[in-house]
Amino acid sequence: MNNQEMQSESGLCCHGTPVQADEGRTAAICTNNRGDTRLVIAARGYAVIVDPQEGTSKQVHFPANNKDYPYASLSSRSGMFYVGAGNLLMALDPFAGRFVDCCEAGHSGEAVGFSLAEDSGGTIYAASYPTCRLHEYVPSSRTLTELGRLDVQEDYPFHLAVDRDGWVYAGIGTERCVISARDPENGEVRLLVVGEDRVSGKGIVRLGSDGEVYGRLAPSSISEPQPWFRLKRGAAIPISDREVADSDYTGTGFQTVHRRFPAPWRLLRYSLPDKEAVVMNETCGRELLLPLSYESEGADLSPLAAGPDGNLYGTSNHPLHLYRYDPQADVLQDLGGRWTEKNGNICAYAIQGNWIAGAAYAGGHVFIIDTSRPFHQEPGEAENPRLVASVPEIYRPRCALAHPDGEHVIFGGYGNYGVVGGGLYIRNLADRTEQVLTPDRLIRHHSTMCIVPLPGGDLLCGTSVEAPGGGKPKDTEGRLYRLDWRTKEVVYSEAPIPGAREIALMEIDSAGLVHAFTDKLYFVYDPQARRVLRQEEIAALGGLVRQGLVKSEAGRIYGLRGQAIFTIDTDTCRLVCLLKPPHKITSGLALLNDRLYYASGKQLWSMRLGASEHT
């Protein structure tokens, strides 16, 4: 190795930070009463202020060393920029180039400013996730006041708007679609429009250019646009589509921008990872590139894959950049995000022949990398990597398996936002056929977290009852189920560990025993006798690490927890701790030659295996 090993006895080595880029999460265009304009882009821990007239930009860090993600921003009528991150609501003067206020909401774990709105008097309203609390910020007194909950069942207040009479409206989801309204006189909250029971999605509200507030429901299972309402004085009045005024917001998702540039300029696009924004003069059609200047600590890393070409592959987490590490040349390469054009991260990989198959959040996007061919960006048969499917049933992927038949890959994970239960996606890489098994066909209200192949080709799968996209769990214990590979039917299911909500990781040894992990336990399961042989608590090794198990060609099983690297003695069915690193382990795990590779936050690390371990 050319890199200096951190501890000669342990063989630890830091290979650096693969992705030196950040993701823009929200943006707004601010114009003051003098007509000066700034584009402000908020990222994790800071904002970038762009002066389009001068073609310059400035990075301004969040107050109080806040490093949380922002979700929404607002450009006030006076030209101020408001953004929330964690439990802080912050006010930025983009023309002075500094934050002028920072208020703490006082609720641990809340994301204040999940959506924002301004009333006619300049008061700012901010709604928080996951409690749907509404807060009121008065700029003149710099006070933040909690006003209560906008909905007692749902977690996500996606949109806020205020009408001329001071009624605050919220578009809410995800397990059910809701539009609620708060009466400014007495603080009473009423539900104006509610979707059908068990129909996931969200409510949409927006302030139109005419000063009126409009809203509609957006069920995730219905592709047709739903009818619009005019929201006025706490009432929902049905209207036609042609009566809906334009919104002050453009773009979608993390590319949403509040307000527009004054004529004749128009923002075409911006990319914080690519460090550029592009505006156009609509009078003459001239485009102007604005450089975005900022220093990045790097992006957090997601699970890793040992490629069949001898290289290590992985992605960063927000933004999704693919990277590759060549251990022979000791070269770490950021391949960028242009290959995927998706937000999020690739969460799980399956290696089948020369192919690496990976599934990404958000959306269950399945990518195929052919390591025998060069990377090629142009669409078509030569495109590599290639997006082959987007599967809502594995919207938040968690596991992958290359089937022993040498042709198929299988992915499991959580379903879409508001949905309780996830499915399986099965793809034949040879003939490109695919199959989706819905959660109702597997274990209803459960999501598959881990998969191992059994002798003969059947699958043993472990599940979770959680629903991290805003759904409410319907069961209490994770289960194991056996899937008949030929019929794709569940043979049996059972809850092996009473009280455990998730079976998170599994690997099978040469004797056919399954070594499995919950968030707190290691246990050994005999799939033939269908019983747990032993179990032990492993809290001292740290928390769960996703994709934290790998098996060598010789059949040796290695694993990670947040504070330890271990192997499993399959003769005694006990964990053997190999090392407790001086840093937290956040994702894993890949084995290449004689090294185990894993991530600690933004950095790629590896540990050299001794001769006795690598057999």
PDB file of C-alpha atoms in Angstrom, residues 352-353 355 402-409 428-430:
ATOM      1  CA  GLN A 352     -23.303 -11.564 -11.017  1.00  0.00           C
ATOM      2  CA  GLY A 353     -20.582 -12.425 -13.545  1.00  0.00           C
ATOM      3  CA  TRP A 355     -22.137  -7.213 -13.787  1.00  0.00           C
ATOM      4  CA  ALA A 402     -26.951 -12.663  -6.700  1.00  0.00           C
ATOM      5  CA  HIS A 403     -28.828 -15.938  -7.107  1.00  0.00           C
ATOM      6  CA  PRO A 404     -26.667 -19.093  -7.363  1.00  0.00           C
ATOM      7  CA  ASP A 405     -28.199 -19.824 -10.789  1.00  0.00           C
ATOM      8  CA  GLY A 406     -25.735 -17.277 -12.226  1.00  0.00           C
ATOM      9  CA  GLU A 407     -28.413 -15.205 -13.972  1.00  0.00           C
ATOM     10  CA  HIS A 408     -30.723 -13.501 -11.483  1.00  0.00           C
ATOM     11  CA  VAL A 409     -30.347 -10.675  -8.983  1.00  0.00           C
ATOM     12  CA  ASN A 428     -32.663 -11.919 -15.088  1.00  0.00           C
ATOM     13  CA  LEU A 429     -29.490 -10.231 -16.324  1.00  0.00           C
ATOM     14  CA  ALA A 430     -29.142 -12.616 -19.242  1.00  0.00           C
TER      15      ALA A 430
END
